[in-house]
Amino acid sequence: MVPKDPSKVRIKDLAQALELSMGTVDRALNNRPEISAATREKVLKAARRMGYHPDLVASVLSSKRRLRIAVNLPRGVTPFHEEVRVGIEEEHAALGKSVVNLEYFHFPGLGSGEMAALDRAIKSGLDGMIISSTADTEVKERLRHLIQLGVPIVCVGTDIPGVDTVATVTIDPFVSGSLAGELVGRLSANTGPIAIVTGDTTVTNHRQKVESFQSTIQQFFPSLDLLPAIEAHDNVEEAYEKSIELLRAHPDLTACYISTGNSIAVLKALKDSKMLGKTMVLTTDLLKQLLPHIRSNRVAGTLYQRPRQQGATAYRVLHHYLSQGQRPAQPIRLDPYLIMRANLDAFLVRRPLSQS
Amino acid sequence: MVPKDPSKVRIKDLAQALELSMGTVDRALNNRPEISAATREKVLKAARRMGYHPDLVASVLSSKRRLRIAVNLPRGVTPFHEEVRVGIEEEHAALGKSVVNLEYFHFPGLGSGEMAALDRAIKSGLDGMIISSTADTEVKERLRHLIQLGVPIVCVGTDIPGVDTVATVTIDPFVSGSLAGELVGRLSANTGPIAIVTGDTTVTNHRQKVESFQSTIQQFFPSLDLLPAIEAHDNVEEAYEKSIELLRAHPDLTACYISTGNSIAVLKALKDSKMLGKTMVLTTDLLKQLLPHIRSNRVAGTLYQRPRQQGATAYRVLHHYLSQGQRPAQPIRLDPYLIMRANLDAFLVRRPLSQS
DNA sequence: TTGAAAGCGCTAACAG
DNA sequence: CTGTTAGCGCTTTCAA
């Protein structure tokens, strides 16, 4: 242990140097309204010159308020979001629960009850919000409104086109897509048709994955026959129907890259078309039902999206923005983990899968 | 924002309930000596009963001391450790510099000056320490002594056999080794000799990587001819000599997995033996000199060890131990990133490589 | 061994 | 618009 740095510049020091009161200095430093522009400038300049840095600990202790972060996520349907929630919770604990109040607003599924949950959250008053992607235009409208009111929103999992979030945390679509391309190219026969099943190409993140995958195949494996991307819109039926159709048109499908969470439906279509085990399959999620397929190599591998880390990072970014006012310059992109037959069990040891 | 929880139990509440002073309660709660065993028990019981939880923010603000964490790492030789340092620094900034004082004790290389740096650190007094692996028995002796004095030590990068660190942060050797095995098995011809170059098999982490790799090959690719592991002891000359020897004995080497940071020397040996581009190579680091080899596919891929994340995690774990007294039950293991030709550039975009 | 009281640096309520 | 002052919950003297 060591004594606190005595050379540290405090509000009191600034106040003395400028012959102002601590209250005034505080007002200038924290952008409070009750102060003249002139004094504010003077204070800010002095603060910069003297090297003032706010002491967050003291600030938190002193203010009788805590930040309120709302978490709007579907509950009980997608394992991805269950994991995201765990990550948020863990980071919340690590960063100190005494500073932030976490409040969950669940809804039963993507697109159902989302609006109501959002309205509840808004009504309860909040300083920031973590959400997952949404395609609902009405929801988007509300989000834009929230942002206008100055409430920062962090989106986790995908981006939301048309909504100016403070940050967006996703898997790196370029790394993911190009690695998928490389693996498909190397691990499958080097001729024949290659399919890619995605969510919705109006979502930037989805589109970038597709494009990276495609350009990797074109550049390094030109002998493969790249089929147009299939959009399944995160819908089980749609994914199944379109996959069946695909397999009818291409009964010799060499490989299939499922770039968002639709693997189960696609696998079912493969099975029903008697292609399971013949077509090389690369997925991006890690569901319980997927494990036997990976073990038996019917699924060559999965580019795990690390939902827990995504949740933790989203929380952290929002926390940082709320306490320091800095938003990340770039979208935040995590690198995927490659999980295959051999490393699956070593991976799972440290990472109990949530049910479903 | 929301008012602070008014139902929170404070020291003052305990004091009032027990008809003691805040000072006495504080002494009991923090294991200070100047208190009778009887009152201490009474206080602790009441604290538990009433659900008291210390407010760390207030505690830090009030105490005139800060934690002192020493970082003992080589400087200017291994890019790995440069990155580890960046990670430590970032996490330090994120977790609040006002709580901890970071102090660096550098030394010029693994095994040189390490002892002196350690002694300087010890003499300066410290609450915790982050170090990297060491093979030096004299250094280990000192570390054990430090631990006996109650100074927690977190080891980053590898483990230190025989030293009871509070935590050890490494890449997951099982995931890493088995994934390497899978990739070697799938991406190389399925016959011929396979080599593995490691550091030092007395280091648990190194041994586990080797064993995972071997058992994966044996289980899934039995037609490959697995050669005994080569130990290079993180020494450039040794790595080169032994590789040359290896290649003389096995001029048809199918693949080579370099499981610790010796890739450059091994690649030089491959080149000098005219085998570069013929033998499939899998590495674990990401040096500047390696990039052209990855781009040209002479190196099939690298299982990146994420040194920055390792540093950040090490800091975080130590911080947590120092403030909460909890040590992780298990060694902390990160999963590697697979980097290949196609995703290399997408990966580097967000991650400027340090020089050398 | 215990109690009383003065801060840590900042915020917020109130007065001017 | 600005100044004054009383805390936030805990630690740390200093006195008893």
mmCIF file of N, CA and C in Angstrom, chain B residues 189-301:
data_model
loop_
_atom_site.group_PDB
_atom_site.id
_atom_site.type_symbol
_atom_site.label_atom_id
_atom_site.label_comp_id
_atom_site.label_asym_id
_atom_site.label_seq_id
_atom_site.Cartn_x
_atom_site.Cartn_y
_atom_site.Cartn_z
ATOM 1 N N ALA B 189 -1.681 -33.766 -45.925
ATOM 2 C CA ALA B 189 -1.842 -35.105 -46.481
ATOM 3 C C ALA B 189 -2.060 -36.062 -45.316
ATOM 4 N N ASN B 190 -2.780 -37.157 -45.543
ATOM 5 C CA ASN B 190 -3.065 -37.976 -44.375
ATOM 6 C C ASN B 190 -2.095 -39.127 -44.139
ATOM 7 N N THR B 191 -0.886 -38.947 -44.624
ATOM 8 C CA THR B 191 0.179 -39.888 -44.242
ATOM 9 C C THR B 191 1.450 -39.101 -43.980
ATOM 10 N N GLY B 192 2.428 -39.766 -43.428
ATOM 11 C CA GLY B 192 3.736 -39.139 -43.237
ATOM 12 C C GLY B 192 3.954 -38.655 -41.824
ATOM 13 N N PRO B 193 5.179 -38.213 -41.549
ATOM 14 C CA PRO B 193 5.551 -37.821 -40.191
ATOM 15 C C PRO B 193 5.044 -36.435 -39.807
ATOM 16 N N ILE B 194 4.662 -36.308 -38.549
ATOM 17 C CA ILE B 194 4.143 -35.060 -37.992
ATOM 18 C C ILE B 194 5.017 -34.666 -36.804
ATOM 19 N N ALA B 195 5.487 -33.437 -36.804
ATOM 20 C CA ALA B 195 6.337 -32.994 -35.695
ATOM 21 C C ALA B 195 5.630 -31.959 -34.833
ATOM 22 N N ILE B 196 6.039 -31.894 -33.575
ATOM 23 C CA ILE B 196 5.557 -30.818 -32.716
ATOM 24 C C ILE B 196 6.751 -30.227 -31.983
ATOM 25 N N VAL B 197 6.867 -28.911 -32.078
ATOM 26 C CA VAL B 197 7.946 -28.208 -31.389
ATOM 27 C C VAL B 197 7.333 -27.439 -30.225
ATOM 28 N N THR B 198 7.819 -27.704 -29.030
ATOM 29 C CA THR B 198 7.243 -27.035 -27.875
ATOM 30 C C THR B 198 8.347 -26.349 -27.072
ATOM 31 N N GLY B 199 7.984 -25.817 -25.890
ATOM 32 C CA GLY B 199 8.987 -25.128 -25.092
ATOM 33 C C GLY B 199 9.674 -26.082 -24.133
ATOM 34 N N ASP B 200 8.942 -26.441 -23.117
ATOM 35 C CA ASP B 200 9.552 -27.202 -22.036
ATOM 36 C C ASP B 200 8.452 -28.026 -21.382
ATOM 37 N N THR B 201 8.529 -29.334 -21.520
ATOM 38 C CA THR B 201 7.410 -30.153 -21.054
ATOM 39 C C THR B 201 7.324 -30.283 -19.537
ATOM 40 N N THR B 202 8.269 -29.683 -18.806
ATOM 41 C CA THR B 202 8.046 -29.655 -17.358
ATOM 42 C C THR B 202 7.037 -28.554 -17.021
ATOM 43 N N VAL B 203 6.838 -27.622 -17.944
ATOM 44 C CA VAL B 203 5.788 -26.619 -17.752
ATOM 45 C C VAL B 203 4.450 -27.272 -18.089
ATOM 46 N N THR B 204 3.566 -27.277 -17.134
ATOM 47 C CA THR B 204 2.301 -27.989 -17.285
ATOM 48 C C THR B 204 1.583 -27.617 -18.579
ATOM 49 N N ASN B 205 1.497 -26.316 -18.766
ATOM 50 C CA ASN B 205 0.777 -25.802 -19.913
ATOM 51 C C ASN B 205 1.338 -26.328 -21.238
ATOM 52 N N HIS B 206 2.641 -26.347 -21.356
ATOM 53 C CA HIS B 206 3.261 -26.849 -22.578
ATOM 54 C C HIS B 206 2.961 -28.338 -22.756
ATOM 55 N N ARG B 207 3.088 -29.057 -21.647
ATOM 56 C CA ARG B 207 2.874 -30.494 -21.731
ATOM 57 C C ARG B 207 1.437 -30.810 -22.150
ATOM 58 N N GLN B 208 0.507 -30.050 -21.579
ATOM 59 C CA GLN B 208 -0.892 -30.315 -21.902
ATOM 60 C C GLN B 208 -1.209 -30.054 -23.368
ATOM 61 N N LYS B 209 -0.605 -29.024 -23.918
ATOM 62 C CA LYS B 209 -0.798 -28.768 -25.343
ATOM 63 C C LYS B 209 -0.310 -29.951 -26.164
ATOM 64 N N VAL B 210 0.894 -30.386 -25.842
ATOM 65 C CA VAL B 210 1.489 -31.498 -26.573
ATOM 66 C C VAL B 210 0.606 -32.734 -26.477
ATOM 67 N N GLU B 211 0.172 -33.028 -25.273
ATOM 68 C CA GLU B 211 -0.619 -34.240 -25.085
ATOM 69 C C GLU B 211 -1.961 -34.168 -25.809
ATOM 70 N N SER B 212 -2.588 -32.994 -25.780
ATOM 71 C CA SER B 212 -3.864 -32.854 -26.482
ATOM 72 C C SER B 212 -3.668 -33.030 -27.980
ATOM 73 N N PHE B 213 -2.604 -32.434 -28.467
ATOM 74 C CA PHE B 213 -2.307 -32.560 -29.898
ATOM 75 C C PHE B 213 -2.111 -34.025 -30.266
ATOM 76 N N GLN B 214 -1.283 -34.687 -29.471
ATOM 77 C CA GLN B 214 -0.966 -36.085 -29.768
ATOM 78 C C GLN B 214 -2.206 -36.964 -29.712
ATOM 79 N N SER B 215 -3.015 -36.761 -28.682
ATOM 80 C CA SER B 215 -4.142 -37.677 -28.560
ATOM 81 C C SER B 215 -5.174 -37.410 -29.655
ATOM 82 N N THR B 216 -5.266 -36.161 -30.105
ATOM 83 C CA THR B 216 -6.171 -35.884 -31.216
ATOM 84 C C THR B 216 -5.715 -36.588 -32.485
ATOM 85 N N ILE B 217 -4.432 -36.482 -32.764
ATOM 86 C CA ILE B 217 -3.894 -37.152 -33.956
ATOM 87 C C ILE B 217 -4.132 -38.660 -33.864
ATOM 88 N N GLN B 218 -3.816 -39.210 -32.701
ATOM 89 C CA GLN B 218 -3.969 -40.661 -32.552
ATOM 90 C C GLN B 218 -5.418 -41.102 -32.712
ATOM 91 N N GLN B 219 -6.308 -40.305 -32.155
ATOM 92 C CA GLN B 219 -7.706 -40.710 -32.184
ATOM 93 C C GLN B 219 -8.347 -40.554 -33.564
ATOM 94 N N PHE B 220 -8.086 -39.406 -34.185
ATOM 95 C CA PHE B 220 -8.806 -39.116 -35.421
ATOM 96 C C PHE B 220 -7.993 -39.328 -36.705
ATOM 97 N N PHE B 221 -6.671 -39.302 -36.566
ATOM 98 C CA PHE B 221 -5.852 -39.431 -37.775
ATOM 99 C C PHE B 221 -4.729 -40.448 -37.553
ATOM 100 N N PRO B 222 -5.111 -41.681 -37.290
ATOM 101 C CA PRO B 222 -4.117 -42.689 -36.906
ATOM 102 C C PRO B 222 -3.119 -43.006 -38.021
ATOM 103 N N SER B 223 -3.443 -42.620 -39.244
ATOM 104 C CA SER B 223 -2.503 -42.933 -40.318
ATOM 105 C C SER B 223 -1.305 -41.989 -40.334
ATOM 106 N N LEU B 224 -1.398 -40.925 -39.573
ATOM 107 C CA LEU B 224 -0.253 -40.011 -39.498
ATOM 108 C C LEU B 224 0.783 -40.579 -38.537
ATOM 109 N N ASP B 225 2.025 -40.243 -38.804
ATOM 110 C CA ASP B 225 3.120 -40.790 -37.998
ATOM 111 C C ASP B 225 3.644 -39.713 -37.043
ATOM 112 N N LEU B 226 3.225 -39.816 -35.814
ATOM 113 C CA LEU B 226 3.498 -38.772 -34.829
ATOM 114 C C LEU B 226 4.911 -38.909 -34.262
ATOM 115 N N LEU B 227 5.743 -37.924 -34.478
ATOM 116 C CA LEU B 227 7.111 -37.961 -33.944
ATOM 117 C C LEU B 227 7.122 -37.453 -32.506
ATOM 118 N N PRO B 228 8.138 -37.847 -31.733
ATOM 119 C CA PRO B 228 8.225 -37.364 -30.350
ATOM 120 C C PRO B 228 8.368 -35.833 -30.332
ATOM 121 N N ALA B 229 7.814 -35.218 -29.301
ATOM 122 C CA ALA B 229 7.854 -33.755 -29.207
ATOM 123 C C ALA B 229 9.288 -33.258 -29.061
ATOM 124 N N ILE B 230 9.556 -32.131 -29.709
ATOM 125 C CA ILE B 230 10.868 -31.496 -29.613
ATOM 126 C C ILE B 230 10.777 -30.329 -28.630
ATOM 127 N N GLU B 231 11.684 -30.298 -27.668
ATOM 128 C CA GLU B 231 11.680 -29.193 -26.706
ATOM 129 C C GLU B 231 12.730 -28.164 -27.080
ATOM 130 N N ALA B 232 12.302 -26.949 -27.303
ATOM 131 C CA ALA B 232 13.253 -25.918 -27.737
ATOM 132 C C ALA B 232 13.571 -24.920 -26.624
ATOM 133 N N HIS B 233 12.889 -25.059 -25.520
ATOM 134 C CA HIS B 233 13.169 -24.206 -24.352
ATOM 135 C C HIS B 233 13.207 -22.717 -24.660
ATOM 136 N N ASP B 234 12.311 -22.277 -25.533
ATOM 137 C CA ASP B 234 12.227 -20.854 -25.873
ATOM 138 C C ASP B 234 13.572 -20.263 -26.257
ATOM 139 N N ASN B 235 14.349 -21.061 -26.935
ATOM 140 C CA ASN B 235 15.689 -20.626 -27.289
ATOM 141 C C ASN B 235 15.865 -20.728 -28.802
ATOM 142 N N VAL B 236 16.212 -19.613 -29.409
ATOM 143 C CA VAL B 236 16.257 -19.549 -30.866
ATOM 144 C C VAL B 236 17.248 -20.556 -31.453
ATOM 145 N N GLU B 237 18.441 -20.577 -30.915
ATOM 146 C CA GLU B 237 19.463 -21.486 -31.453
ATOM 147 C C GLU B 237 19.023 -22.940 -31.312
ATOM 148 N N GLU B 238 18.558 -23.249 -30.131
ATOM 149 C CA GLU B 238 18.142 -24.620 -29.882
ATOM 150 C C GLU B 238 17.019 -25.022 -30.843
ATOM 151 N N ALA B 239 16.073 -24.119 -31.027
ATOM 152 C CA ALA B 239 14.959 -24.412 -31.929
ATOM 153 C C ALA B 239 15.473 -24.665 -33.345
ATOM 154 N N TYR B 240 16.403 -23.824 -33.770
ATOM 155 C CA TYR B 240 16.922 -23.975 -35.126
ATOM 156 C C TYR B 240 17.679 -25.289 -35.289
ATOM 157 N N GLU B 241 18.605 -25.546 -34.388
ATOM 158 C CA GLU B 241 19.426 -26.760 -34.473
ATOM 159 C C GLU B 241 18.559 -28.013 -34.491
ATOM 160 N N LYS B 242 17.660 -28.061 -33.538
ATOM 161 C CA LYS B 242 16.834 -29.263 -33.443
ATOM 162 C C LYS B 242 15.917 -29.423 -34.652
ATOM 163 N N SER B 243 15.495 -28.326 -35.227
ATOM 164 C CA SER B 243 14.633 -28.405 -36.409
ATOM 165 C C SER B 243 15.417 -28.916 -37.607
ATOM 166 N N ILE B 244 16.626 -28.395 -37.732
ATOM 167 C CA ILE B 244 17.484 -28.860 -38.837
ATOM 168 C C ILE B 244 17.680 -30.374 -38.739
ATOM 169 N N GLU B 245 17.984 -30.780 -37.544
ATOM 170 C CA GLU B 245 18.189 -32.198 -37.270
ATOM 171 C C GLU B 245 16.938 -33.012 -37.637
ATOM 172 N N LEU B 246 15.813 -32.505 -37.175
ATOM 173 C CA LEU B 246 14.525 -33.139 -37.457
ATOM 174 C C LEU B 246 14.319 -33.307 -38.951
ATOM 175 N N LEU B 247 14.614 -32.237 -39.694
ATOM 176 C CA LEU B 247 14.345 -32.260 -41.131
ATOM 177 C C LEU B 247 15.325 -33.151 -41.870
ATOM 178 N N ARG B 248 16.500 -33.315 -41.315
ATOM 179 C CA ARG B 248 17.447 -34.230 -41.920
ATOM 180 C C ARG B 248 16.925 -35.661 -41.752
ATOM 181 N N ALA B 249 16.434 -35.953 -40.573
ATOM 182 C CA ALA B 249 15.909 -37.293 -40.300
ATOM 183 C C ALA B 249 14.609 -37.563 -41.054
ATOM 184 N N HIS B 250 13.819 -36.471 -41.269
ATOM 185 C CA HIS B 250 12.514 -36.649 -41.928
ATOM 186 C C HIS B 250 12.348 -35.646 -43.063
ATOM 187 N N PRO B 251 13.014 -35.873 -44.151
ATOM 188 C CA PRO B 251 12.965 -34.901 -45.254
ATOM 189 C C PRO B 251 11.577 -34.797 -45.881
ATOM 190 N N ASP B 252 10.705 -35.706 -45.525
ATOM 191 C CA ASP B 252 9.346 -35.690 -46.082
ATOM 192 C C ASP B 252 8.331 -35.221 -45.055
ATOM 193 N N LEU B 253 8.769 -34.424 -44.109
ATOM 194 C CA LEU B 253 7.886 -34.018 -43.014
ATOM 195 C C LEU B 253 6.561 -33.469 -43.528
ATOM 196 N N THR B 254 5.464 -34.069 -43.081
ATOM 197 C CA THR B 254 4.146 -33.673 -43.569
ATOM 198 C C THR B 254 3.676 -32.372 -42.934
ATOM 199 N N ALA B 255 3.834 -32.300 -41.620
ATOM 200 C CA ALA B 255 3.344 -31.089 -40.943
ATOM 201 C C ALA B 255 4.123 -30.852 -39.667
ATOM 202 N N CYS B 256 4.083 -29.615 -39.230
ATOM 203 C CA CYS B 256 4.794 -29.253 -38.011
ATOM 204 C C CYS B 256 3.959 -28.258 -37.222
ATOM 205 N N TYR B 257 3.714 -28.567 -35.952
ATOM 206 C CA TYR B 257 2.941 -27.687 -35.071
ATOM 207 C C TYR B 257 3.897 -27.064 -34.060
ATOM 208 N N ILE B 258 4.011 -25.758 -34.098
ATOM 209 C CA ILE B 258 4.901 -25.069 -33.172
ATOM 210 C C ILE B 258 4.034 -24.500 -32.054
ATOM 211 N N SER B 259 4.049 -25.147 -30.911
ATOM 212 C CA SER B 259 3.036 -24.853 -29.894
ATOM 213 C C SER B 259 3.411 -23.718 -28.955
ATOM 214 N N THR B 260 4.655 -23.235 -29.033
ATOM 215 C CA THR B 260 5.012 -22.025 -28.275
ATOM 216 C C THR B 260 5.784 -21.101 -29.198
ATOM 217 N N GLY B 261 6.318 -20.059 -28.685
ATOM 218 C CA GLY B 261 6.865 -19.024 -29.550
ATOM 219 C C GLY B 261 8.239 -19.297 -30.131
ATOM 220 N N ASN B 262 8.319 -20.212 -31.060
ATOM 221 C CA ASN B 262 9.611 -20.488 -31.673
ATOM 222 C C ASN B 262 9.525 -20.506 -33.182
ATOM 223 N N SER B 263 8.442 -19.948 -33.687
ATOM 224 C CA SER B 263 8.157 -20.167 -35.099
ATOM 225 C C SER B 263 9.238 -19.659 -36.039
ATOM 226 N N ILE B 264 9.807 -18.516 -35.737
ATOM 227 C CA ILE B 264 10.759 -17.934 -36.686
ATOM 228 C C ILE B 264 11.964 -18.853 -36.909
ATOM 229 N N ALA B 265 12.481 -19.383 -35.806
ATOM 230 C CA ALA B 265 13.641 -20.279 -35.935
ATOM 231 C C ALA B 265 13.287 -21.540 -36.717
ATOM 232 N N VAL B 266 12.114 -22.076 -36.437
ATOM 233 C CA VAL B 266 11.708 -23.294 -37.142
ATOM 234 C C VAL B 266 11.509 -23.011 -38.630
ATOM 235 N N LEU B 267 10.919 -21.855 -38.929
ATOM 236 C CA LEU B 267 10.702 -21.505 -40.333
ATOM 237 C C LEU B 267 12.028 -21.349 -41.066
ATOM 238 N N LYS B 268 13.009 -20.787 -40.360
ATOM 239 C CA LYS B 268 14.326 -20.635 -40.968
ATOM 240 C C LYS B 268 14.924 -22.009 -41.281
ATOM 241 N N ALA B 269 14.764 -22.911 -40.342
ATOM 242 C CA ALA B 269 15.271 -24.269 -40.574
ATOM 243 C C ALA B 269 14.562 -24.912 -41.762
ATOM 244 N N LEU B 270 13.263 -24.699 -41.851
ATOM 245 C CA LEU B 270 12.508 -25.248 -42.979
ATOM 246 C C LEU B 270 13.016 -24.668 -44.291
ATOM 247 N N LYS B 271 13.253 -23.378 -44.275
ATOM 248 C CA LYS B 271 13.723 -22.725 -45.490
ATOM 249 C C LYS B 271 15.096 -23.262 -45.882
ATOM 250 N N ASP B 272 15.984 -23.309 -44.900
ATOM 251 C CA ASP B 272 17.340 -23.775 -45.169
ATOM 252 C C ASP B 272 17.352 -25.242 -45.619
ATOM 253 N N SER B 273 16.316 -25.963 -45.271
ATOM 254 C CA SER B 273 16.237 -27.361 -45.694
ATOM 255 C C SER B 273 15.384 -27.523 -46.944
ATOM 256 N N LYS B 274 15.038 -26.389 -47.538
ATOM 257 C CA LYS B 274 14.210 -26.388 -48.761
ATOM 258 C C LYS B 274 12.856 -27.076 -48.564
ATOM 259 N N MET B 275 12.321 -26.943 -47.377
ATOM 260 C CA MET B 275 11.029 -27.586 -47.110
ATOM 261 C C MET B 275 9.904 -26.576 -46.929
ATOM 262 N N LEU B 276 10.262 -25.317 -46.936
ATOM 263 C CA LEU B 276 9.245 -24.287 -46.738
ATOM 264 C C LEU B 276 8.237 -24.346 -47.872
ATOM 265 N N GLY B 277 6.967 -24.450 -47.514
ATOM 266 C CA GLY B 277 5.939 -24.537 -48.534
ATOM 267 C C GLY B 277 5.546 -25.984 -48.811
ATOM 268 N N LYS B 278 6.384 -26.904 -48.412
ATOM 269 C CA LYS B 278 6.015 -28.316 -48.605
ATOM 270 C C LYS B 278 5.421 -28.886 -47.328
ATOM 271 N N THR B 279 6.101 -28.613 -46.213
ATOM 272 C CA THR B 279 5.563 -29.048 -44.928
ATOM 273 C C THR B 279 4.463 -28.085 -44.480
ATOM 274 N N MET B 280 3.364 -28.628 -44.040
ATOM 275 C CA MET B 280 2.322 -27.756 -43.509
ATOM 276 C C MET B 280 2.747 -27.259 -42.129
ATOM 277 N N VAL B 281 2.622 -25.958 -41.895
ATOM 278 C CA VAL B 281 3.082 -25.388 -40.630
ATOM 279 C C VAL B 281 1.933 -24.695 -39.897
ATOM 280 N N LEU B 282 1.850 -24.964 -38.615
ATOM 281 C CA LEU B 282 0.843 -24.317 -37.773
ATOM 282 C C LEU B 282 1.587 -23.673 -36.603
ATOM 283 N N THR B 283 1.345 -22.391 -36.380
ATOM 284 C CA THR B 283 2.091 -21.693 -35.322
ATOM 285 C C THR B 283 1.137 -21.173 -34.258
ATOM 286 N N THR B 284 1.713 -20.496 -33.273
ATOM 287 C CA THR B 284 0.878 -19.947 -32.208
ATOM 288 C C THR B 284 1.147 -18.473 -31.951
ATOM 289 N N ASP B 285 2.061 -17.876 -32.685
ATOM 290 C CA ASP B 285 2.199 -16.441 -32.466
ATOM 291 C C ASP B 285 1.916 -15.662 -33.743
ATOM 292 N N LEU B 286 2.023 -14.374 -33.635
ATOM 293 C CA LEU B 286 1.620 -13.519 -34.747
ATOM 294 C C LEU B 286 2.632 -12.379 -34.839
ATOM 295 N N LEU B 287 3.802 -12.728 -35.328
ATOM 296 C CA LEU B 287 4.858 -11.735 -35.445
ATOM 297 C C LEU B 287 4.816 -11.115 -36.829
ATOM 298 N N LYS B 288 5.435 -9.967 -36.918
ATOM 299 C CA LYS B 288 5.502 -9.294 -38.207
ATOM 300 C C LYS B 288 6.127 -10.190 -39.275
ATOM 301 N N GLN B 289 7.203 -10.859 -38.881
ATOM 302 C CA GLN B 289 7.918 -11.688 -39.866
ATOM 303 C C GLN B 289 7.080 -12.874 -40.332
ATOM 304 N N LEU B 290 6.046 -13.153 -39.560
ATOM 305 C CA LEU B 290 5.229 -14.311 -39.891
ATOM 306 C C LEU B 290 4.191 -13.980 -40.967
ATOM 307 N N LEU B 291 3.819 -12.709 -41.035
ATOM 308 C CA LEU B 291 2.704 -12.330 -41.894
ATOM 309 C C LEU B 291 2.861 -12.781 -43.355
ATOM 310 N N PRO B 292 4.007 -12.516 -43.985
ATOM 311 C CA PRO B 292 4.112 -12.977 -45.380
ATOM 312 C C PRO B 292 3.974 -14.487 -45.517
ATOM 313 N N HIS B 293 4.426 -15.204 -44.529
ATOM 314 C CA HIS B 293 4.292 -16.661 -44.594
ATOM 315 C C HIS B 293 2.840 -17.100 -44.527
ATOM 316 N N ILE B 294 2.071 -16.388 -43.709
ATOM 317 C CA ILE B 294 0.650 -16.735 -43.627
ATOM 318 C C ILE B 294 -0.043 -16.361 -44.935
ATOM 319 N N ARG B 295 0.271 -15.175 -45.428
ATOM 320 C CA ARG B 295 -0.370 -14.716 -46.666
ATOM 321 C C ARG B 295 -0.100 -15.680 -47.818
ATOM 322 N N SER B 296 1.099 -16.213 -47.858
ATOM 323 C CA SER B 296 1.469 -17.088 -48.971
ATOM 324 C C SER B 296 1.139 -18.537 -48.665
ATOM 325 N N ASN B 297 0.558 -18.756 -47.498
ATOM 326 C CA ASN B 297 0.130 -20.103 -47.150
ATOM 327 C C ASN B 297 1.283 -21.061 -46.835
ATOM 328 N N ARG B 298 2.490 -20.537 -46.700
ATOM 329 C CA ARG B 298 3.592 -21.396 -46.255
ATOM 330 C C ARG B 298 3.373 -21.748 -44.782
ATOM 331 N N VAL B 299 2.692 -20.841 -44.098
ATOM 332 C CA VAL B 299 2.186 -21.167 -42.766
ATOM 333 C C VAL B 299 0.674 -21.259 -42.911
ATOM 334 N N ALA B 300 0.128 -22.407 -42.591
ATOM 335 C CA ALA B 300 -1.298 -22.632 -42.862
ATOM 336 C C ALA B 300 -2.182 -21.817 -41.921
ATOM 337 N N GLY B 301 -1.688 -21.579 -40.736
ATOM 338 C CA GLY B 301 -2.491 -20.801 -39.792
ATOM 339 C C GLY B 301 -1.764 -20.635 -38.487
#
